[in-house]
Amino acid sequence: MSGDMPHPAARVVMNSGEISRALRRVAHEILERNKGPEGVVLMGIPSRGVPLARRLADSLSEIEDVTIPVGALDVTMHRDDLRRQPTRMIARTLVPSGGIDDKIVVLVDDVLYSGRTIRAALEALSDLGRPRAVQLAVLVDRGHRELPIRADFVGKNLPTATAERVHVRLSESDAEADEVRISGGDR
Amino acid sequence: MIGRHLLSSADLDRHDIETLLETAASMHDVQRRDVKKLPTLRGRTIINLFFEDSTRTRSSFEIAGKWMSADTINISAKGSSTSKGESLRDTVRTITAMSVDALVIRHSASGACHQAAQWVDASVINAGDGTHEHPTQALLDAYTLRHRLGNLEGKHVVIVGDLTHSRVFRSNVITLGTLGARVTVVAPPTLMPSGIGDWSRRDGFATRWELDDVLYGDDPPDALMMLRVQRERMSGGYFPTAREYTVGYGLTRDRLDRLYAVSPDLPILHPGPMNRGLEISAEAADATSSVILDQVSAGVAVRMAVLYHLLSGDPQQHSQGVSGQDLDRGAA
């Protein structure tokens, strides 16, 4: 809907170079925090968390020369706003072959906003198994949390007004060049 | 556009069916987990109102609702106030006065669900009405077939059996036709519904009397669906003896061997309950390519998908046809 229409007043806050540098830094931070890649599993939240998780996994393999398991975690059926929105499409959940029990699961999403998606993700995750630890990596943290949730790894902190909208575009999912834009508000 | 009710397979266009089947695939994943419970429909109430006997459809709807955390309650006509002479209208209005969100109805009268939908605010799902329709059965058959055959466009599906009394057949020709499959229906002349000629021209399926000509002809089936022959029809003079029916239209061991010589992976479907030895032999029912139990398993996933699409979402926006994905993900 509005997310697919180029907004006249949109301004670019991250270009493709900045996105890839941020992801590489996040990959380093994940390794640093967990003292290496041992037990790390990346779970992307559809739709754009999934390609971001794959990119992070590629960076991790480049740095450490290991293969990091990547999965997808659909949270739709755990959302608390299903009755407030039109019916949402459901994406597939893919658990990596090694499972998530006793692993360090890093949830990956594009934008952290109210925190409600992540709450739903934590619940969805507990139906799949019991990780040793769960961490959160996001490309953009735009603030305005409604729940006690914070990200462990942030590509870019982006102060925004609630009236503004953040648009993430990735070549894998949008057939567009990588870009983060802000539109709306009074700027 | 998936509306508030699911009354007929004709309510669903190709996009709707594909949406439901994709959702069903996600729901099917859930069935393989240790924890088969989603909070999606928490606080919603679903009544299974069955005026006819049913085991698999009713339990399938019940499990589907429960796995999504809805409260599901079964009411069967036996022992209900219907047996005291209450009308359908009073029964459904009484039940929905208890603020239920969905009514899953099976009734012996064709059109009963359409009627009920006019009387209540709840979503009505047709779980089989008379000899009319059974849309969720057609969806689970399509799901099972797509799992085996991939895209159904151009695939040849042969449906054999008592067409006159089959709501499964009616819903299937619509749904499979919408998905682009070519359907041939086979039955003895006495079990062909009257007026099927006009109807087959409209919906684009073929009608034949000779099973062997269809099975071993120039256009062999990509899938074979055997329909139940209801033994209670036996007294109706539709065919002389059960033996005669089996010889002409049953999937016997001989027919199976001959089919397997050409296509050993041919999916064999049956909506159940089966009359082994009548319309389907034990060898065929238990054959390696039989997908009869896959159909049952798909039934739960498909019904979860239907309940999800009918019952989640803002009721005010339900009729506007917004997919919702971009509201959140495109612009967070």
Short mmCIF file of C-alpha atoms in Angstrom, two decimals:
data_model
loop_
_atom_site.label_atom_id
_atom_site.label_comp_id
_atom_site.label_asym_id
_atom_site.label_seq_id
_atom_site.Cartn_x
_atom_site.Cartn_y
_atom_site.Cartn_z
CA MET A 1 0.00 0.00 0.00
CA SER A 2 1.64 3.23 1.08
CA GLY A 3 4.91 1.34 1.46
CA ASP A 4 5.01 0.60 -2.22
CA MET A 5 4.43 4.12 -3.46
CA PRO A 6 7.43 6.40 -3.79
CA HIS A 7 6.70 9.26 -1.46
CA PRO A 8 7.45 12.70 -2.88
CA ALA A 9 9.00 13.94 0.36
CA ALA A 10 10.95 10.74 1.10
CA ARG A 11 14.59 11.20 2.02
CA VAL A 12 17.25 8.53 1.94
CA VAL A 13 18.82 7.78 5.31
CA MET A 14 20.90 4.75 4.32
CA ASN A 15 22.19 3.87 0.88
CA SER A 16 23.36 0.46 -0.21
CA GLY A 17 26.97 1.01 0.88
CA GLU A 18 25.91 2.13 4.32
CA ILE A 19 23.55 -0.84 4.65
CA SER A 20 26.25 -3.36 3.81
CA ARG A 21 28.82 -1.69 6.13
CA ALA A 22 26.27 -1.67 8.96
CA LEU A 23 25.51 -5.36 8.42
CA ARG A 24 29.20 -6.23 8.43
CA ARG A 25 29.67 -4.37 11.70
CA VAL A 26 26.65 -6.16 13.19
CA ALA A 27 28.19 -9.48 12.10
CA HIS A 28 31.38 -8.59 13.97
CA GLU A 29 29.38 -7.57 17.04
CA ILE A 30 27.49 -10.89 17.02
CA LEU A 31 30.80 -12.77 17.02
CA GLU A 32 32.27 -10.52 19.69
CA ARG A 33 29.28 -10.84 22.01
CA ASN A 34 29.06 -14.61 21.66
CA LYS A 35 32.83 -15.21 21.64
CA GLY A 36 32.71 -16.78 18.19
CA PRO A 37 30.15 -18.40 15.93
CA GLU A 38 29.61 -21.48 18.11
CA GLY A 39 25.89 -22.29 18.49
CA VAL A 40 24.70 -19.16 16.68
CA VAL A 41 21.52 -19.56 14.58
CA LEU A 42 19.98 -16.67 12.66
CA MET A 43 16.19 -16.50 12.37
CA GLY A 44 14.88 -13.85 9.98
CA ILE A 45 11.40 -12.43 10.47
CA PRO A 46 9.55 -12.30 7.11
CA SER A 47 9.54 -10.62 4.88
CA ARG A 48 12.69 -8.46 4.95
CA GLY A 49 14.27 -10.02 8.01
CA VAL A 50 14.89 -13.17 5.99
CA PRO A 51 17.21 -11.70 3.34
CA LEU A 52 18.91 -9.64 6.05
CA ALA A 53 19.57 -12.83 8.04
CA ARG A 54 21.06 -14.45 4.93
CA ARG A 55 23.35 -11.47 4.38
CA LEU A 56 24.46 -11.55 8.00
CA ALA A 57 25.15 -15.27 7.70
CA ASP A 58 27.25 -14.62 4.59
CA SER A 59 29.27 -11.99 6.47
CA LEU A 60 29.73 -14.32 9.44
CA SER A 61 30.99 -17.10 7.17
CA GLU A 62 33.42 -14.71 5.51
CA ILE A 63 34.83 -13.64 8.83
CA GLU A 64 35.00 -17.03 10.56
CA ASP A 65 34.95 -19.51 7.67
CA VAL A 66 32.00 -21.49 9.07
CA THR A 67 28.42 -21.99 7.88
CA ILE A 68 25.85 -20.33 10.11
CA PRO A 69 22.35 -21.92 10.06
CA VAL A 70 19.65 -19.52 8.83
CA GLY A 71 15.92 -19.93 9.30
CA ALA A 72 12.72 -17.93 8.96
CA LEU A 73 10.26 -17.24 11.75
CA ASP A 74 6.76 -16.15 10.80
CA VAL A 75 5.13 -14.34 13.70
CA THR A 76 1.77 -13.51 12.13
CA MET A 77 -0.24 -16.03 14.09
CA HIS A 78 1.19 -14.72 17.35
CA ARG A 79 0.47 -11.04 16.74
CA ASP A 80 -1.75 -9.13 19.14
CA ASP A 81 -3.20 -6.84 16.47
CA LEU A 82 -4.82 -9.40 14.16
CA ARG A 83 -8.23 -7.99 14.90
CA ARG A 84 -7.13 -4.42 14.17
CA GLN A 85 -5.82 -4.97 10.67
CA PRO A 86 -7.04 -6.62 7.50
CA THR A 87 -6.25 -10.33 7.36
CA ARG A 88 -2.52 -10.82 6.94
CA MET A 89 -0.86 -13.35 4.70
CA ILE A 90 1.15 -15.98 6.50
CA ALA A 91 4.75 -16.72 5.54
CA ARG A 92 6.52 -20.02 6.07
CA THR A 93 8.50 -20.74 9.19
CA LEU A 94 11.70 -22.62 8.41
CA VAL A 95 13.67 -24.12 11.26
CA PRO A 96 17.30 -24.91 10.36
CA SER A 97 18.05 -28.64 10.34
CA GLY A 98 19.99 -28.45 13.61
CA GLY A 99 16.96 -27.03 15.39
CA ILE A 100 17.08 -24.20 17.91
CA ASP A 101 17.26 -26.09 21.21
CA ASP A 102 20.21 -24.87 23.29
CA LYS A 103 21.33 -22.59 20.46
CA ILE A 104 21.92 -18.85 20.53
CA VAL A 105 19.11 -17.60 18.33
CA VAL A 106 19.63 -14.17 16.82
CA LEU A 107 16.31 -12.77 15.58
CA VAL A 108 16.78 -10.54 12.55
CA ASP A 109 14.32 -7.88 11.41
CA ASP A 110 14.47 -4.76 9.31
CA VAL A 111 12.89 -2.12 11.56
CA LEU A 112 12.41 -2.13 15.32
CA TYR A 113 9.50 0.12 16.24
CA SER A 114 6.81 -0.72 18.83
CA GLY A 115 8.46 -4.02 19.77
CA ARG A 116 5.22 -5.93 19.25
CA THR A 117 6.59 -7.97 16.35
CA ILE A 118 9.47 -9.07 18.55
CA ARG A 119 7.14 -10.00 21.39
CA ALA A 120 5.22 -12.17 18.92
CA ALA A 121 8.53 -13.61 17.68
CA LEU A 122 9.61 -14.57 21.20
CA GLU A 123 6.34 -16.41 21.66
CA ALA A 124 6.53 -18.10 18.27
CA LEU A 125 10.07 -19.16 19.06
CA SER A 126 9.05 -20.82 22.32
CA ASP A 127 6.68 -23.07 20.35
CA LEU A 128 9.63 -24.31 18.30
CA GLY A 129 12.02 -25.12 21.09
CA ARG A 130 14.10 -23.70 23.89
CA PRO A 131 17.13 -21.70 22.81
CA ARG A 132 19.97 -21.10 25.24
CA ALA A 133 19.70 -17.38 24.55
CA VAL A 134 17.77 -15.11 22.22
CA GLN A 135 19.27 -11.91 20.83
CA LEU A 136 17.90 -9.32 18.47
CA ALA A 137 19.57 -7.72 15.46
CA VAL A 138 17.81 -4.99 13.47
CA LEU A 139 18.86 -2.86 10.55
CA VAL A 140 17.08 0.24 11.88
CA ASP A 141 15.90 1.12 15.37
CA ARG A 142 13.43 3.98 15.04
CA GLY A 143 12.40 4.20 18.70
CA HIS A 144 8.85 4.55 20.09
CA ARG A 145 8.83 1.25 21.95
CA GLU A 146 5.54 0.13 23.47
CA LEU A 147 7.02 -2.88 25.26
CA PRO A 148 10.14 -3.50 27.36
CA ILE A 149 12.18 -4.78 24.43
CA ARG A 150 15.53 -3.60 23.09
CA ALA A 151 17.84 -4.68 20.31
CA ASP A 152 21.25 -6.23 20.98
CA PHE A 153 22.64 -5.25 17.59
CA VAL A 154 21.54 -2.16 15.67
CA GLY A 155 22.57 -1.19 12.15
CA LYS A 156 21.48 2.40 12.61
CA ASN A 157 19.62 4.30 15.31
CA LEU A 158 17.15 6.55 13.57
CA PRO A 159 15.30 9.15 15.61
CA THR A 160 11.85 9.51 14.04
CA ALA A 161 8.47 11.07 14.70
CA THR A 162 5.56 8.65 14.96
CA ALA A 163 3.92 10.33 11.96
CA GLU A 164 6.89 9.40 9.82
CA ARG A 165 7.29 6.08 8.06
CA VAL A 166 10.47 4.15 7.52
CA HIS A 167 10.76 2.23 4.26
CA VAL A 168 13.38 -0.47 3.87
CA ARG A 169 14.09 -1.66 0.35
CA LEU A 170 16.29 -4.69 -0.35
CA SER A 171 17.31 -6.02 -3.73
CA GLU A 172 16.19 -9.58 -2.82
CA SER A 173 12.65 -8.71 -1.78
CA ASP A 174 11.82 -5.51 -3.61
CA ALA A 175 13.61 -5.65 -6.94
CA GLU A 176 15.05 -2.25 -6.07
CA ALA A 177 18.46 -1.08 -4.97
CA ASP A 178 19.11 -1.33 -1.22
CA GLU A 179 17.89 1.77 0.55
CA VAL A 180 16.31 3.03 3.76
CA ARG A 181 14.00 6.02 3.35
CA ILE A 182 11.90 8.16 5.65
CA SER A 183 8.69 9.78 4.51
CA GLY A 184 5.77 11.66 6.04
CA GLY A 185 5.79 13.84 9.12
CA ASP A 186 6.33 17.61 9.02
CA ARG A 187 9.94 17.78 7.97
CA MET B 1 -11.80 -12.05 -2.29
CA ILE B 2 -12.36 -14.30 0.71
CA GLY B 3 -15.52 -13.02 2.31
CA ARG B 4 -17.10 -13.52 5.68
CA HIS B 5 -18.64 -16.90 4.88
CA LEU B 6 -17.54 -19.96 2.97
CA LEU B 7 -20.73 -21.37 1.50
CA SER B 8 -19.77 -22.54 -1.96
CA SER B 9 -16.58 -23.35 -3.82
CA ALA B 10 -17.76 -20.80 -6.36
CA ASP B 11 -17.17 -18.09 -3.74
CA LEU B 12 -13.43 -18.52 -4.25
CA ASP B 13 -11.51 -17.28 -7.24
CA ARG B 14 -8.12 -18.62 -8.17
CA HIS B 15 -6.25 -16.09 -6.08
CA ASP B 16 -8.39 -16.91 -3.02
CA ILE B 17 -7.75 -20.62 -3.42
CA GLU B 18 -4.03 -20.11 -3.79
CA THR B 19 -3.99 -17.84 -0.73
CA LEU B 20 -5.81 -20.48 1.31
CA LEU B 21 -3.57 -23.30 0.11
CA GLU B 22 -0.41 -21.32 0.87
CA THR B 23 -1.71 -20.56 4.34
CA ALA B 24 -2.58 -24.24 4.73
CA ALA B 25 1.02 -25.15 3.91
CA SER B 26 2.21 -23.01 6.84
CA MET B 27 -0.42 -24.59 9.05
CA HIS B 28 0.72 -28.03 7.94
CA ASP B 29 4.21 -27.21 9.25
CA VAL B 30 2.64 -26.53 12.64
CA GLN B 31 1.17 -30.04 12.70
CA ARG B 32 4.65 -31.51 12.61
CA ARG B 33 5.77 -29.64 15.71
CA ASP B 34 5.71 -30.85 19.28
CA VAL B 35 3.67 -27.83 20.32
CA LYS B 36 0.65 -27.75 17.99
CA LYS B 37 -0.95 -24.64 19.36
CA LEU B 38 -1.16 -21.13 18.01
CA PRO B 39 -2.70 -18.22 19.89
CA THR B 40 -4.23 -16.83 16.69
CA LEU B 41 -7.95 -17.24 17.45
CA ARG B 42 -7.77 -16.96 21.21
CA GLY B 43 -11.10 -15.87 22.64
CA ARG B 44 -13.09 -16.77 19.53
CA THR B 45 -15.87 -19.32 19.66
CA ILE B 46 -16.64 -21.78 16.90
CA ILE B 47 -19.71 -24.01 16.96
CA ASN B 48 -19.76 -27.19 14.90
CA LEU B 49 -23.43 -27.67 14.18
CA PHE B 50 -23.85 -31.09 12.61
CA PHE B 51 -27.29 -32.23 11.58
CA GLU B 52 -25.75 -35.25 9.84
CA ASP B 53 -23.29 -37.82 11.11
CA SER B 54 -19.66 -37.07 10.45
CA THR B 55 -16.43 -38.16 12.03
CA ARG B 56 -13.62 -36.78 9.97
CA THR B 57 -15.04 -33.44 8.95
CA ARG B 58 -16.27 -32.58 12.41
CA SER B 59 -13.15 -33.70 14.25
CA SER B 60 -11.03 -31.99 11.62
CA PHE B 61 -12.79 -28.66 12.18
CA GLU B 62 -12.62 -29.19 15.92
CA ILE B 63 -8.87 -29.86 15.88
CA ALA B 64 -8.29 -26.95 13.51
CA GLY B 65 -10.09 -24.57 15.84
CA LYS B 66 -8.40 -25.90 18.94
CA TRP B 67 -4.91 -25.70 17.48
CA MET B 68 -5.54 -22.03 16.89
CA SER B 69 -6.80 -21.59 20.46
CA ALA B 70 -10.44 -20.98 19.58
CA ASP B 71 -13.08 -22.56 21.78
CA THR B 72 -14.83 -25.16 19.68
CA ILE B 73 -18.12 -26.71 20.70
CA ASN B 74 -19.80 -29.60 18.92
CA ILE B 75 -23.54 -29.83 18.64
CA SER B 76 -25.05 -32.79 16.87
CA ALA B 77 -28.66 -32.98 15.88
CA LYS B 78 -29.21 -36.07 17.93
CA GLY B 79 -29.95 -34.98 21.45
CA SER B 80 -30.35 -31.34 20.47
CA SER B 81 -33.54 -29.36 20.43
CA THR B 82 -33.82 -30.10 16.70
CA SER B 83 -35.08 -33.53 17.65
CA LYS B 84 -37.77 -31.75 19.62
CA GLY B 85 -38.96 -30.04 16.45
CA GLU B 86 -37.06 -26.74 16.50
CA SER B 87 -36.57 -25.18 13.08
CA LEU B 88 -33.13 -24.58 11.56
CA ARG B 89 -33.70 -20.84 11.80
CA ASP B 90 -34.49 -20.98 15.51
CA THR B 91 -31.56 -23.30 16.18
CA VAL B 92 -28.94 -21.13 14.49
CA ARG B 93 -30.37 -17.92 15.91
CA THR B 94 -30.42 -19.38 19.40
CA ILE B 95 -26.82 -20.49 19.13
CA THR B 96 -25.51 -17.26 17.68
CA ALA B 97 -27.34 -15.32 20.38
CA MET B 98 -24.56 -16.68 22.60
CA SER B 99 -22.08 -14.46 20.71
CA VAL B 100 -20.32 -17.11 18.70
CA ASP B 101 -17.92 -16.08 15.93
CA ALA B 102 -18.36 -18.93 13.50
CA LEU B 103 -20.85 -21.67 12.73
CA VAL B 104 -19.66 -24.74 10.89
CA ILE B 105 -22.79 -26.36 9.54
CA ARG B 106 -23.52 -29.73 8.03
CA HIS B 107 -27.10 -30.33 7.04
CA SER B 108 -29.00 -32.84 4.93
CA ALA B 109 -30.81 -30.11 3.01
CA SER B 110 -29.06 -28.47 0.06
CA GLY B 111 -28.87 -24.74 0.64
CA ALA B 112 -29.20 -24.93 4.44
CA CYS B 113 -25.92 -23.06 4.95
CA HIS B 114 -26.88 -20.29 2.53
CA GLN B 115 -30.10 -19.88 4.46
CA ALA B 116 -28.36 -19.87 7.82
CA ALA B 117 -25.89 -17.23 6.65
CA GLN B 118 -28.77 -14.81 6.10
CA TRP B 119 -30.03 -15.21 9.61
CA VAL B 120 -26.88 -14.70 11.66
CA ASP B 121 -23.97 -12.30 12.12
CA ALA B 122 -21.44 -15.06 12.64
CA SER B 123 -19.31 -16.46 9.82
CA VAL B 124 -20.93 -19.55 8.34
CA ILE B 125 -18.83 -22.36 6.91
CA ASN B 126 -20.46 -25.02 4.80
CA ALA B 127 -19.29 -28.44 5.97
CA GLY B 128 -21.59 -30.24 3.55
CA ASP B 129 -25.15 -29.35 2.65
CA GLY B 130 -27.29 -32.12 1.20
CA THR B 131 -26.20 -33.08 -2.29
CA HIS B 132 -24.99 -29.56 -2.97
CA GLU B 133 -21.48 -28.62 -1.84
CA HIS B 134 -18.60 -29.34 0.49
CA PRO B 135 -16.07 -26.59 -0.21
CA THR B 136 -13.43 -27.44 2.40
CA GLN B 137 -13.26 -31.00 1.04
CA ALA B 138 -12.52 -29.62 -2.42
CA LEU B 139 -9.81 -27.38 -0.94
CA LEU B 140 -8.12 -30.25 0.86
CA ASP B 141 -8.29 -32.37 -2.29
CA ALA B 142 -6.68 -29.52 -4.24
CA TYR B 143 -4.03 -29.17 -1.53
CA THR B 144 -3.26 -32.90 -1.64
CA LEU B 145 -3.12 -32.91 -5.43
CA ARG B 146 -0.87 -29.87 -5.60
CA HIS B 147 1.46 -31.50 -3.14
CA ARG B 148 1.79 -34.49 -5.47
CA LEU B 149 1.45 -32.92 -8.91
CA GLY B 150 2.58 -29.32 -8.46
CA ASN B 151 0.63 -26.76 -10.45
CA LEU B 152 -2.71 -28.28 -11.50
CA GLU B 153 -2.98 -26.26 -14.72
CA GLY B 154 -3.82 -28.72 -17.49
CA LYS B 155 -3.65 -31.77 -15.22
CA HIS B 156 -6.27 -34.45 -15.89
CA VAL B 157 -8.27 -35.45 -12.80
CA VAL B 158 -10.78 -38.29 -13.09
CA ILE B 159 -13.62 -38.50 -10.57
CA VAL B 160 -15.58 -41.76 -10.43
CA GLY B 161 -18.70 -42.72 -8.54
CA ASP B 162 -22.11 -41.65 -7.36
CA LEU B 163 -22.27 -38.17 -8.85
CA THR B 164 -25.98 -37.69 -8.23
CA HIS B 165 -25.63 -37.64 -4.48
CA SER B 166 -22.09 -36.27 -4.19
CA ARG B 167 -21.43 -32.81 -2.82
CA VAL B 168 -17.72 -33.65 -2.89
CA PHE B 169 -17.89 -33.97 -6.66
CA ARG B 170 -19.80 -30.70 -7.07
CA SER B 171 -17.32 -28.69 -5.05
CA ASN B 172 -14.37 -30.43 -6.66
CA VAL B 173 -15.30 -29.71 -10.26
CA ILE B 174 -15.57 -26.04 -9.33
CA THR B 175 -12.34 -25.77 -7.34
CA LEU B 176 -10.24 -27.95 -9.64
CA GLY B 177 -11.67 -26.13 -12.65
CA THR B 178 -10.78 -22.77 -11.10
CA LEU B 179 -7.21 -24.00 -10.67
CA GLY B 180 -7.03 -24.93 -14.35
CA ALA B 181 -7.26 -28.73 -14.04
CA ARG B 182 -9.15 -30.74 -16.65
CA VAL B 183 -11.77 -32.85 -14.91
CA THR B 184 -13.51 -35.95 -16.29
CA VAL B 185 -16.34 -37.43 -14.25
CA VAL B 186 -17.36 -41.05 -14.71
CA ALA B 187 -20.56 -42.70 -13.48
CA PRO B 188 -23.23 -45.09 -14.68
CA PRO B 189 -26.09 -43.21 -16.35
CA THR B 190 -28.31 -43.79 -13.33
CA LEU B 191 -25.88 -41.97 -11.06
CA MET B 192 -25.36 -38.96 -13.36
CA PRO B 193 -27.32 -35.94 -12.11
CA SER B 194 -30.01 -34.80 -14.49
CA GLY B 195 -29.00 -31.78 -16.54
CA ILE B 196 -25.28 -32.51 -16.12
CA GLY B 197 -24.79 -31.82 -19.83
CA ASP B 198 -25.48 -28.08 -19.58
CA TRP B 199 -23.60 -27.91 -16.40
CA SER B 200 -20.49 -29.64 -17.71
CA ARG B 201 -20.43 -27.26 -20.67
CA ARG B 202 -20.64 -24.28 -18.31
CA ASP B 203 -17.99 -25.47 -15.87
CA GLY B 204 -15.86 -27.15 -18.51
CA PHE B 205 -15.63 -30.75 -17.41
CA ALA B 206 -16.22 -33.95 -19.38
CA THR B 207 -18.74 -36.68 -18.54
CA ARG B 208 -18.23 -40.35 -19.44
CA TRP B 209 -19.95 -43.65 -18.77
CA GLU B 210 -17.15 -46.12 -19.46
CA LEU B 211 -14.45 -46.13 -16.81
CA ASP B 212 -11.97 -48.30 -18.69
CA ASP B 213 -12.10 -46.07 -21.76
CA VAL B 214 -11.11 -43.14 -19.58
CA LEU B 215 -8.42 -44.90 -17.58
CA TYR B 216 -6.65 -46.53 -20.51
CA GLY B 217 -7.54 -44.12 -23.30
CA ASP B 218 -5.47 -41.49 -25.09
CA ASP B 219 -5.69 -39.07 -22.18
CA PRO B 220 -4.73 -41.06 -19.08
CA PRO B 221 -5.47 -39.55 -15.66
CA ASP B 222 -2.91 -37.62 -13.64
CA ALA B 223 -4.99 -38.37 -10.55
CA LEU B 224 -7.95 -40.60 -9.74
CA MET B 225 -10.63 -39.80 -7.19
CA MET B 226 -13.04 -42.54 -6.16
CA LEU B 227 -16.28 -41.41 -4.54
CA ARG B 228 -18.13 -43.32 -1.91
CA VAL B 229 -21.16 -45.29 -3.05
CA GLN B 230 -23.67 -44.85 -0.30
CA ARG B 231 -25.05 -48.25 0.53
CA GLU B 232 -28.36 -46.71 1.44
CA ARG B 233 -28.74 -45.90 -2.28
CA MET B 234 -28.72 -49.57 -3.04
CA SER B 235 -32.44 -49.85 -2.52
CA GLY B 236 -33.06 -46.92 -4.86
CA GLY B 237 -32.60 -48.95 -8.02
CA TYR B 238 -29.54 -47.02 -9.19
CA PHE B 239 -27.66 -50.21 -9.97
CA PRO B 240 -28.65 -53.88 -9.80
CA THR B 241 -26.08 -55.27 -7.36
CA ALA B 242 -22.98 -54.13 -5.55
CA ARG B 243 -20.99 -56.69 -7.52
CA GLU B 244 -22.14 -55.16 -10.77
CA TYR B 245 -21.12 -51.70 -9.62
CA THR B 246 -17.66 -52.93 -8.65
CA VAL B 247 -17.14 -54.63 -12.01
CA GLY B 248 -18.12 -51.51 -13.92
CA TYR B 249 -16.86 -48.67 -11.72
CA GLY B 250 -14.79 -49.95 -8.81
CA LEU B 251 -11.06 -49.45 -8.54
CA THR B 252 -10.36 -53.16 -8.43
CA ARG B 253 -7.03 -54.88 -8.08
CA ASP B 254 -7.00 -55.61 -11.81
CA ARG B 255 -7.64 -52.01 -12.73
CA LEU B 256 -4.99 -50.86 -10.29
CA ASP B 257 -2.39 -53.28 -11.73
CA ARG B 258 -3.12 -52.06 -15.22
CA LEU B 259 -2.84 -48.42 -14.17
CA TYR B 260 0.37 -49.01 -12.26
CA ALA B 261 1.94 -50.67 -15.28
CA VAL B 262 1.83 -47.24 -16.94
CA SER B 263 1.94 -44.75 -14.04
CA PRO B 264 3.05 -46.23 -10.73
CA ASP B 265 2.82 -42.85 -8.96
CA LEU B 266 -0.81 -42.13 -9.86
CA PRO B 267 -2.35 -40.40 -6.83
CA ILE B 268 -5.50 -42.18 -5.64
CA LEU B 269 -7.96 -40.10 -3.64
CA HIS B 270 -11.09 -40.95 -1.70
CA PRO B 271 -13.02 -38.53 0.50
CA GLY B 272 -13.96 -41.32 2.92
CA PRO B 273 -15.49 -43.16 4.53
CA MET B 274 -14.48 -45.99 2.18
CA ASN B 275 -16.50 -49.06 1.31
CA ARG B 276 -13.60 -51.41 0.76
CA GLY B 277 -14.49 -53.97 -1.86
CA LEU B 278 -17.24 -51.83 -3.36
CA GLU B 279 -15.91 -48.66 -5.00
CA ILE B 280 -12.29 -49.25 -4.02
CA SER B 281 -10.39 -52.45 -3.37
CA ALA B 282 -8.22 -52.87 -0.30
CA GLU B 283 -5.16 -53.05 -2.59
CA ALA B 284 -5.97 -49.66 -4.07
CA ALA B 285 -6.84 -48.06 -0.75
CA ASP B 286 -3.53 -49.13 0.74
CA ALA B 287 -1.48 -48.71 -2.43
CA THR B 288 1.79 -46.83 -2.27
CA SER B 289 0.40 -43.96 -4.30
CA SER B 290 -2.81 -43.73 -2.30
CA VAL B 291 -3.07 -40.28 -0.72
CA ILE B 292 -6.21 -40.98 1.28
CA LEU B 293 -4.54 -40.39 4.63
CA ASP B 294 -2.74 -37.34 3.26
CA GLN B 295 -6.18 -35.97 2.49
CA VAL B 296 -7.21 -36.36 6.13
CA SER B 297 -4.03 -34.71 7.32
CA ALA B 298 -4.43 -31.88 4.81
CA GLY B 299 -8.01 -31.46 6.04
CA VAL B 300 -6.88 -30.03 9.35
CA ALA B 301 -4.38 -27.65 7.73
CA VAL B 302 -6.89 -26.43 5.16
CA ARG B 303 -9.56 -25.86 7.79
CA MET B 304 -7.09 -23.93 9.92
CA ALA B 305 -6.40 -21.75 6.90
CA VAL B 306 -10.12 -21.21 6.28
CA LEU B 307 -10.79 -20.32 9.92
CA TYR B 308 -7.80 -17.98 9.90
CA HIS B 309 -8.94 -16.09 6.82
CA LEU B 310 -12.57 -15.88 7.92
CA LEU B 311 -12.02 -15.04 11.57
CA SER B 312 -8.87 -12.96 11.87
CA GLY B 313 -8.61 -9.45 10.59
CA ASP B 314 -10.60 -6.35 11.34
CA PRO B 315 -14.27 -7.19 10.68
CA GLN B 316 -14.82 -3.64 9.43
CA GLN B 317 -12.11 -3.97 6.83
CA HIS B 318 -12.89 -7.55 5.98
CA SER B 319 -14.73 -6.74 2.82
CA GLN B 320 -12.21 -4.26 1.46
CA GLY B 321 -9.67 -6.69 0.13
CA VAL B 322 -6.44 -5.40 1.63
CA SER B 323 -3.67 -7.93 1.99
CA GLY B 324 -2.21 -6.40 5.11
CA GLN B 325 1.39 -7.35 4.44
CA ASP B 326 2.53 -3.92 3.43
CA LEU B 327 0.77 -2.09 6.21
CA ASP B 328 3.35 -3.35 8.62
CA ARG B 329 6.30 -4.73 6.78
CA GLY B 330 6.67 -2.24 3.95
CA ALA B 331 6.60 0.79 6.17
CA ALA B 332 7.30 0.01 9.77
#
